[in-house]
Coordinates of C-alpha atoms in Angstrom, one line a residue:
M112 CA -1.7 -6.8 8.8
G113 CA -1.3 -6.2 5.1
D114 CA -2.0 -2.8 4.0
A115 CA -1.2 -2.4 0.5
P116 CA -3.7 -3.6 -2.6
T117 CA -0.8 -5.8 -4.2
P118 CA 2.7 -6.3 -3.3
D119 CA 4.4 -5.1 -6.1
P120 CA 3.5 -1.0 -7.7
Q121 CA 4.1 -2.2 -11.0
Q122 CA 1.1 -4.7 -10.3
A123 CA -1.1 -2.4 -10.0
P124 CA -3.5 -0.3 -12.3
K125 CA -3.0 3.7 -12.6
P126 CA -5.3 5.6 -10.3
S127 CA -7.5 6.4 -13.4
S128 CA -11.3 5.3 -14.7
A129 CA -8.8 5.0 -18.6
T130 CA -6.7 2.2 -19.2
P131 CA -3.3 4.6 -20.0
G132 CA -3.2 5.5 -23.4
R133 CA -6.5 4.2 -24.4
P134 CA -9.2 7.3 -23.2
G135 CA -12.2 5.8 -21.8
L136 CA -11.2 2.2 -21.3
V137 CA -12.4 1.2 -17.6
A138 CA -9.5 -0.1 -15.6
F139 CA -9.3 -0.6 -11.6
H140 CA -8.5 -2.3 -9.0
V141 CA -10.3 -4.7 -6.0
L142 CA -8.5 -6.0 -3.1
A143 CA -9.9 -9.4 -2.3
K144 CA -10.7 -10.6 1.6
P145 CA -12.2 -13.8 0.6
I146 CA -11.6 -14.7 4.6
G147 CA -12.6 -11.2 6.1
P148 CA -10.2 -9.8 9.3
V149 CA -10.2 -13.4 10.2
C150 CA -6.0 -14.0 10.9
N151 CA -3.5 -16.0 12.9
L152 CA -1.8 -13.7 14.6
D153 CA -2.5 -10.5 16.5
C154 CA -0.3 -7.7 15.5
Q155 CA -1.4 -4.8 17.8
Y156 CA -0.7 -2.4 15.2
C157 CA -3.7 -3.9 12.9
F158 CA -5.9 -1.9 10.9
Y159 CA -8.3 -5.1 10.2
L160 CA -8.7 -7.5 13.1
H161 CA -11.8 -5.0 14.3
K162 CA -14.0 -5.4 11.1
T163 CA -15.6 -8.6 12.9
R164 CA -17.8 -6.5 14.6
F165 CA -19.6 -5.4 11.3
F166 CA -21.0 -9.1 10.9
P167 CA -23.4 -10.9 12.9
E168 CA -22.1 -13.7 15.9
G169 CA -21.1 -17.2 14.6
E170 CA -20.2 -15.5 11.0
R171 CA -18.3 -18.4 9.2
Y172 CA -15.8 -15.7 7.6
R173 CA -14.8 -17.7 4.1
M174 CA -15.8 -16.5 0.9
S175 CA -18.4 -19.0 -0.6
D176 CA -18.3 -21.0 -4.0
E177 CA -21.1 -18.8 -5.3
V178 CA -19.3 -15.0 -4.1
L179 CA -16.3 -16.5 -5.2
E180 CA -17.3 -17.4 -8.9
R181 CA -19.5 -14.1 -8.8
F182 CA -16.4 -12.0 -8.0
V183 CA -14.1 -13.7 -10.4
R184 CA -16.6 -13.5 -13.8
S185 CA -17.6 -9.8 -12.6
Y186 CA -14.0 -8.8 -11.8
I187 CA -13.0 -9.7 -15.6
E188 CA -15.5 -8.2 -17.0
S189 CA -15.5 -5.1 -16.0
Q190 CA -11.7 -4.6 -16.8
D191 CA -11.3 -3.3 -19.9
A192 CA -7.4 -3.7 -20.0
P193 CA -6.0 -6.7 -21.4
E194 CA -4.5 -7.7 -17.9
V195 CA -6.6 -8.1 -15.1
N196 CA -4.8 -8.2 -11.6
F197 CA -6.4 -10.0 -8.8
A198 CA -4.5 -9.8 -5.0
W199 CA -6.0 -11.2 -2.7
Q200 CA -5.3 -10.5 1.6
G201 CA -6.8 -10.4 4.5
G202 CA -6.9 -11.0 7.7
E203 CA -4.7 -14.3 6.4
P204 CA -6.0 -16.0 3.2
T205 CA -3.7 -19.2 3.8
L206 CA -6.4 -20.1 6.6
L207 CA -8.7 -20.6 3.8
G208 CA -6.4 -23.6 2.0
V209 CA -4.7 -24.2 -1.0
D210 CA -7.8 -25.4 -2.6
F211 CA -9.9 -22.6 -2.4
F212 CA -7.3 -20.7 -4.7
R213 CA -7.2 -23.4 -7.0
R214 CA -10.7 -23.1 -7.4
A215 CA -10.0 -19.4 -7.8
V216 CA -7.1 -19.9 -10.9
A217 CA -10.2 -22.1 -12.4
L218 CA -12.3 -19.8 -12.6
Q219 CA -10.0 -17.0 -14.0
R220 CA -9.3 -19.6 -16.7
D221 CA -13.1 -20.3 -17.5
F222 CA -13.9 -16.4 -17.2
A223 CA -11.1 -15.1 -18.8
P224 CA -11.6 -14.4 -22.9
P225 CA -8.9 -14.6 -25.5
G226 CA -6.8 -12.1 -25.3
K227 CA -6.8 -11.2 -21.7
T228 CA -4.1 -12.6 -18.9
V229 CA -4.3 -12.6 -15.4
Q230 CA -2.1 -12.0 -12.8
N231 CA -2.4 -13.1 -9.1
A232 CA -0.5 -11.7 -5.7
F233 CA -1.0 -12.7 -2.7
Q234 CA -0.4 -11.0 0.7
T235 CA 0.8 -13.3 3.6
N236 CA 2.2 -13.5 7.4
G237 CA 3.7 -16.7 5.8
I238 CA 2.8 -18.3 9.0
L239 CA 1.3 -21.6 7.4
L240 CA 3.2 -21.5 4.2
D241 CA 4.8 -25.4 3.3
D242 CA 5.7 -27.2 -0.2
E243 CA 2.5 -27.3 -1.2
W244 CA 1.8 -23.3 -1.2
C245 CA 5.2 -22.7 -2.6
A246 CA 4.4 -25.1 -5.1
F247 CA 1.3 -23.6 -5.8
F248 CA 2.7 -20.3 -6.2
K249 CA 5.0 -21.3 -8.6
E250 CA 3.1 -23.4 -11.1
H251 CA 0.5 -20.1 -11.2
D252 CA 3.5 -17.1 -11.0
F253 CA 1.7 -15.9 -8.0
L254 CA 3.4 -12.8 -6.8
V255 CA 3.8 -13.2 -3.1
G256 CA 3.9 -10.4 -0.4
L257 CA 5.0 -11.2 2.8
S258 CA 5.0 -9.1 5.7
L259 CA 8.4 -8.6 7.4
D260 CA 8.7 -6.1 9.6
G261 CA 12.5 -5.8 10.0
P262 CA 15.3 -7.7 12.4
R263 CA 13.9 -9.8 14.7
E264 CA 13.9 -7.4 17.7
I265 CA 11.8 -5.1 15.3
H266 CA 9.6 -7.2 13.8
D267 CA 8.5 -9.7 17.4
K268 CA 7.5 -5.8 18.9
Y269 CA 4.3 -6.1 17.8
R270 CA 4.1 -9.0 15.0
V271 CA 3.1 -11.5 17.4
D272 CA 0.3 -14.8 17.6
K273 CA -2.6 -15.0 19.4
H274 CA -0.7 -16.4 22.7
G275 CA 1.5 -13.3 22.2
A276 CA 4.7 -15.6 21.2
P277 CA 7.0 -14.0 18.3
T278 CA 6.6 -14.8 14.9
F279 CA 9.9 -13.8 13.3
E280 CA 11.5 -17.2 13.0
K281 CA 8.9 -18.8 11.2
V282 CA 8.5 -16.1 8.9
M283 CA 12.1 -16.6 7.7
A284 CA 11.6 -19.9 7.3
A285 CA 8.6 -19.2 4.6
L286 CA 11.2 -16.9 3.2
R287 CA 13.4 -19.6 2.4
L288 CA 10.5 -21.8 1.7
L289 CA 9.7 -19.5 -1.1
Q290 CA 13.1 -18.6 -2.4
K291 CA 13.4 -22.0 -2.7
H292 CA 10.8 -22.5 -4.6
Q293 CA 11.8 -19.7 -6.8
V294 CA 8.8 -17.9 -6.0
R295 CA 8.5 -14.3 -6.8
V296 CA 8.4 -12.8 -3.2
N297 CA 8.2 -8.8 -1.8
S298 CA 8.5 -7.6 1.5
L299 CA 5.6 -5.7 3.3
T300 CA 6.9 -4.0 6.0
C301 CA 4.9 -1.3 8.8
V302 CA 6.9 1.5 9.7
N303 CA 5.7 1.9 13.7
R304 CA 7.0 4.0 16.1
Y305 CA 9.6 2.0 17.6
S306 CA 11.0 1.5 14.2
G307 CA 10.6 4.4 12.5
S308 CA 13.8 5.4 14.0
R309 CA 15.6 3.1 12.7
G310 CA 15.8 3.0 8.9
A311 CA 18.8 2.1 7.6
E312 CA 19.0 -0.6 10.0
V313 CA 15.8 -2.3 8.7
Y314 CA 16.8 -1.7 5.0
R315 CA 20.0 -3.0 5.1
F316 CA 18.0 -6.6 6.8
L317 CA 15.4 -6.7 4.4
R318 CA 18.3 -6.1 1.4
D319 CA 21.2 -8.3 3.0
E320 CA 19.9 -10.8 5.6
A321 CA 16.4 -12.1 3.7
G322 CA 17.4 -10.6 0.5
F323 CA 14.8 -9.1 -1.1
E324 CA 15.0 -6.9 -4.1
H325 CA 11.9 -5.1 -3.8
L326 CA 9.9 -3.5 -0.9
Q327 CA 7.3 -1.6 0.6
F328 CA 7.4 0.4 3.5
I329 CA 3.7 1.1 5.0
P330 CA 3.6 3.8 7.4
V331 CA 1.1 2.9 10.4
V332 CA -1.4 6.1 11.2
E333 CA -4.2 5.0 13.3
Q334 CA -6.6 7.5 14.9
V335 CA -7.3 6.7 18.3
A336 CA -11.0 6.0 17.4
F337 CA -10.2 3.9 14.4
E338 CA -12.1 1.2 15.3
T339 CA -15.5 2.9 15.8
N340 CA -15.0 5.6 13.5
A341 CA -14.8 5.7 10.0
P342 CA -12.2 8.2 8.2
G343 CA -14.0 11.7 7.6
V344 CA -17.1 10.7 10.3
R345 CA -18.0 12.7 13.4
G346 CA -19.1 10.0 16.1
K347 CA -20.2 6.5 15.9
W348 CA -21.3 4.6 12.9
G349 CA -24.6 6.0 11.5
Q350 CA -24.6 9.1 13.9
I351 CA -23.7 11.6 11.1
P352 CA -24.3 9.7 7.3
F353 CA -21.5 10.1 4.9
C354 CA -22.4 12.0 1.8
P355 CA -19.2 12.1 -0.4
S356 CA -20.5 15.7 -2.1
K357 CA -21.0 17.1 1.3
M358 CA -18.2 15.7 3.2
V359 CA -18.0 16.0 6.9
S360 CA -15.5 19.3 7.8
V361 CA -14.6 18.9 10.7
P362 CA -12.2 15.7 11.2
T363 CA -13.2 12.9 14.2
F364 CA -10.3 14.3 16.7
P365 CA -9.2 17.9 15.0
T366 CA -6.0 19.0 16.1
F367 CA -5.3 22.4 15.8
P368 CA -1.6 24.1 15.2
G369 CA 0.4 24.4 18.0
R370 CA -1.1 20.8 19.2
D371 CA 0.2 17.4 19.9
P372 CA -0.7 15.6 17.2
R373 CA 0.2 12.5 19.2
L374 CA -2.9 12.8 20.8
L375 CA -5.0 12.1 17.9
V376 CA -3.1 8.7 17.3
T377 CA -2.5 5.2 19.1
P378 CA 1.0 5.0 20.9
W379 CA 2.2 2.7 17.9
T380 CA 1.4 5.0 15.2
V381 CA 4.8 6.3 13.7
L382 CA 5.7 9.9 14.2
P383 CA 5.6 12.5 11.3
E384 CA 9.7 13.4 11.2
Q385 CA 10.3 9.8 12.1
F386 CA 8.7 8.6 8.9
G387 CA 10.1 11.2 6.8
R388 CA 13.7 10.1 8.5
F389 CA 13.2 6.4 8.1
L390 CA 12.3 6.7 4.2
C391 CA 15.7 9.4 3.6
A392 CA 17.6 6.7 5.4
V393 CA 16.3 4.4 3.3
F394 CA 17.1 6.7 -0.1
D395 CA 20.5 7.4 1.1
E396 CA 21.6 3.4 1.5
W397 CA 19.7 2.9 -2.1
V398 CA 20.9 6.0 -3.9
R399 CA 24.5 5.2 -2.9
H400 CA 24.9 1.2 -3.7
D401 CA 21.2 0.1 -5.0
V402 CA 19.8 1.7 -8.1
G403 CA 18.5 -0.3 -10.8
R404 CA 19.1 -3.7 -8.1
V405 CA 16.7 -3.0 -5.1
F406 CA 13.3 -1.5 -6.1
V407 CA 11.7 0.2 -3.2
Q408 CA 8.0 1.6 -3.8
H409 CA 8.1 5.2 -2.5
L410 CA 11.5 5.8 -4.1
E411 CA 9.9 4.4 -7.4
V412 CA 6.9 6.4 -7.1
A413 CA 9.1 9.7 -6.5
L414 CA 10.8 9.6 -9.4
A415 CA 7.5 8.5 -11.8
L416 CA 6.5 11.6 -10.7
V417 CA 9.5 13.8 -11.1
L418 CA 9.4 12.4 -14.7
G419 CA 6.2 13.9 -15.1
L420 CA 4.3 10.2 -15.2
P421 CA 1.1 9.1 -13.3
S422 CA 1.7 7.7 -9.5
P423 CA 1.5 3.6 -9.4
L424 CA 0.3 3.9 -6.2
C425 CA -2.6 5.4 -5.2
V426 CA -1.7 7.7 -2.1
F427 CA 0.3 9.9 -4.0
A428 CA -2.1 10.3 -7.1
R429 CA -4.5 13.1 -7.7
A430 CA -7.4 11.2 -7.6
C431 CA -8.4 7.9 -5.6
G432 CA -11.5 6.2 -5.8
Q433 CA -9.6 3.0 -7.9
A434 CA -8.8 0.9 -5.4
L435 CA -11.7 -0.7 -4.0
A436 CA -12.2 -4.3 -1.4
I437 CA -14.6 -7.0 -1.2
E438 CA -15.3 -8.5 2.0
H439 CA -15.5 -12.6 2.1
D440 CA -19.6 -12.0 1.8
G441 CA -19.0 -10.0 -1.9
T442 CA -19.5 -6.5 0.0
L443 CA -18.0 -4.0 -1.9
F444 CA -16.1 -0.8 -0.1
S445 CA -14.7 2.2 -1.2
C446 CA -11.2 1.6 -0.3
D447 CA -10.0 -1.3 2.1
H448 CA -8.7 1.5 4.9
F449 CA -12.8 2.4 4.1
V450 CA -14.2 -0.8 5.3
Y451 CA -17.0 1.3 7.4
P452 CA -20.7 1.2 6.5
E453 CA -20.8 4.6 5.6
Y454 CA -17.9 3.4 2.4
R455 CA -20.7 0.7 1.7
L456 CA -21.1 0.1 -2.3
G457 CA -23.3 -2.5 -2.7
N458 CA -22.7 -6.7 -3.1
V459 CA -21.1 -8.5 -5.7
K460 CA -24.7 -10.7 -5.7
E461 CA -26.6 -8.4 -6.4
Q462 CA -24.6 -5.9 -8.8
G463 CA -21.6 -5.8 -11.3
L464 CA -18.2 -4.4 -9.8
R465 CA -17.8 -2.3 -12.7
E466 CA -21.9 -0.7 -11.9
M467 CA -20.5 -0.1 -8.1
A468 CA -16.9 1.2 -8.9
Q469 CA -18.4 3.7 -11.3
S470 CA -21.4 4.8 -8.9
A471 CA -21.3 8.8 -8.2
F472 CA -20.9 7.5 -4.8
Q473 CA -17.6 5.9 -5.5
R474 CA -16.6 9.1 -8.4
S475 CA -16.9 11.4 -5.8
F476 CA -15.1 9.8 -3.3
G477 CA -12.2 9.5 -5.9
L478 CA -12.6 13.7 -6.5
D479 CA -12.7 14.4 -3.2
K480 CA -8.9 13.6 -2.5
S481 CA -8.2 16.5 -4.6
A482 CA -11.3 18.9 -4.1
K483 CA -10.7 18.7 -0.5
L484 CA -7.2 19.7 -0.1
P485 CA -6.2 22.3 2.2
G486 CA -5.2 25.3 1.3
T487 CA -1.8 24.8 2.5
C488 CA -1.3 22.1 0.9
R489 CA -2.7 23.4 -2.6
R490 CA 0.4 26.3 -2.3
C491 CA 3.4 23.5 -1.1
E492 CA 5.7 22.8 -2.6
F493 CA 5.9 19.1 -3.4
L494 CA 2.2 19.3 -4.2
A495 CA 2.4 17.3 -7.5
L496 CA 4.7 14.9 -5.5
C497 CA 2.0 14.1 -2.8
F498 CA -1.1 15.3 -3.8
G499 CA -1.8 15.2 -0.2
E500 CA -1.1 11.3 0.3
C501 CA -3.9 9.1 1.6
P502 CA -7.3 10.5 2.8
K503 CA -7.3 8.4 5.5
N504 CA -4.3 10.1 7.2
R505 CA -5.9 13.6 6.8
L506 CA -6.7 14.0 10.4
L507 CA -5.3 17.8 11.3
F508 CA -6.1 21.5 11.1
G509 CA -3.7 23.3 8.5
P510 CA -1.7 27.1 9.8
G511 CA -4.6 28.9 9.0
G512 CA -7.2 26.5 10.8
E513 CA -8.4 24.8 7.5
A514 CA -9.2 21.0 7.5
G515 CA -7.9 18.4 6.2
L516 CA -4.3 18.7 6.6
N517 CA -2.6 14.8 6.5
Y518 CA -1.0 13.9 9.5
L519 CA 2.3 13.0 8.2
C520 CA 2.7 16.3 6.2
P521 CA 6.2 17.4 8.1
G522 CA 7.7 14.1 8.1
L523 CA 7.1 14.0 3.8
K524 CA 8.3 17.5 3.5
I525 CA 11.4 16.3 4.9
Y526 CA 11.3 13.2 2.7
F527 CA 10.3 15.2 -0.4
A528 CA 13.3 17.9 0.2
H529 CA 16.0 15.3 0.5
V530 CA 15.3 12.9 -2.2
T531 CA 14.2 15.3 -5.3
P532 CA 17.6 17.3 -6.3
V533 CA 18.8 13.6 -6.7
L534 CA 15.7 12.2 -8.7
A535 CA 16.2 15.0 -10.4
A536 CA 19.5 14.4 -11.7
M537 CA 18.4 10.7 -12.3
A538 CA 15.4 11.8 -14.3
R539 CA 18.2 13.7 -16.5
E540 CA 19.8 10.7 -16.9
L541 CA 17.1 8.3 -18.1
R542 CA 15.5 11.4 -20.6
A543 CA 19.3 11.0 -22.5
G544 CA 18.7 7.7 -22.6
R545 CA 21.4 6.8 -20.1
P546 CA 21.0 4.2 -16.7
A547 CA 20.0 6.6 -13.7
G548 CA 22.2 4.1 -11.8
N549 CA 24.9 6.9 -13.0
V550 CA 23.8 8.6 -10.2
M551 CA 25.6 6.4 -7.3
L552 CA 28.9 7.1 -9.1
A553 CA 28.4 10.3 -9.3
L554 CA 27.3 10.5 -5.5
R555 CA 30.5 8.3 -4.6
E556 CA 32.9 11.1 -6.9
A557 CA 31.2 14.1 -5.2
E558 CA 31.4 12.6 -1.4
E559 CA 35.1 11.7 -2.1
A560 CA 35.9 15.0 -3.8
K561 CA 34.1 16.5 -0.7
A562 CA 33.6 19.7 -2.6
G563 CA 31.9 18.0 -5.2
R564 CA 33.8 18.8 -8.0
A565 CA 34.4 15.4 -9.7
G566 CA 31.0 14.2 -9.6
G567 CA 29.2 16.9 -8.5
A568 CA 28.0 17.7 -12.4
L569 CA 25.7 15.4 -12.3
L570 CA 23.7 16.5 -9.5
R571 CA 24.3 20.1 -10.4
G572 CA 21.6 22.1 -11.4
A573 CA 19.0 19.9 -9.9
K574 CA 15.8 21.6 -8.6
R575 CA 14.4 21.1 -5.1
H576 CA 11.2 20.5 -7.1
P577 CA 11.4 19.0 -10.2
A578 CA 7.9 17.7 -10.2
G579 CA 5.9 18.0 -13.3
A580 CA 8.6 18.2 -15.4
R581 CA 8.2 15.7 -18.4
G582 CA 9.4 12.2 -19.3
K583 CA 8.6 9.3 -21.4
R584 CA 10.5 6.3 -20.0
R585 CA 10.0 4.4 -17.0
P586 CA 12.5 4.7 -13.9
R587 CA 14.5 1.6 -13.4

């Protein structure tokens, strides 16, 4: 399962139609799926394998040379930013073979004008990686995201091949191969109901045994009818036409206050409180040992927001709509979690990417993230850290019966309440020109003193909700 637009949050553009510091200039991100939903694994929780039903029987599921050229050219031409970031995902993109991506790199060279650089990110399950693949990644400085859910028992619970066989050993072999070739590699870890109570264990494995320094944790949240029902649309495809300016106000499977939210979701979906405590466990380990050495996407994003910076991750941004997805046939969708007919924007064979990304439909899609927030979210003390998270997860009714509450809300509140006091202390250190890692010593001193007298000075005064405070330094 590939879930993130790119394996590294620092690779993704800010969630805004304007390039930071240069108002009015366009920069958006397109996640490319050149083999569509085809994969050599059969992960039970995958949200994308069922997309084959969108295409006619006998579909080849391979981006043609014509579509590849049009995509590369249009994507580069559409960006006003000096750096263009390509992200390749699937399905499993290695099924295309390395020569496909050699052609992509050659086209990028041909179409990139002087002064504009091109970067590539590549999300893979690692099963087909060999020395040729790794040498290619190294030669062209690809950033590789490797899907690894944790130790053997956790990883093999859901990540199996087409015969139901475990994949942990093959993924670890791929990781060692990437490391041998000195390829930049990050982890992508899906947090599900089986692993959701084992945050510290998963983090320590990824850090100590796998050797990752950049980690992403993706919550698995899938409504029970995700294979047939688009987020925010009732009934089967086409039953209720979607219009962003007239969003259907009743979710597909509404859960009223007091009703068990597990009725909405698949059995492998992480429970809300589980995910919150998972992130807390990761934070507790990270903040005591690894600040400045290990980079965890959720924690980096939260610190950026505490500093008053824009979110580098769309799910925690005020608006969305700047992270789109293109299928193997050239069809562009609003987001890779919204690859449904209702969210089709057009095809690169007929329109430019910039035109589709700036369409009224897509602009409304992005602004609706904030416009459709229920009142309980608008009154929440953590609004500026969350902004309602991802719209695809807004499956619940709020306490007043208002639609649009995020399924993960209870867990996110646990997480934000736990981390923001310490993040506030880190933010103060950064603003003062000191390392954020000072908080590690302060915590150790505070814990040793038990009463917090020695190291507590750094932590005292941290507000429970410091979001919105201004600062110019990026978190490191």
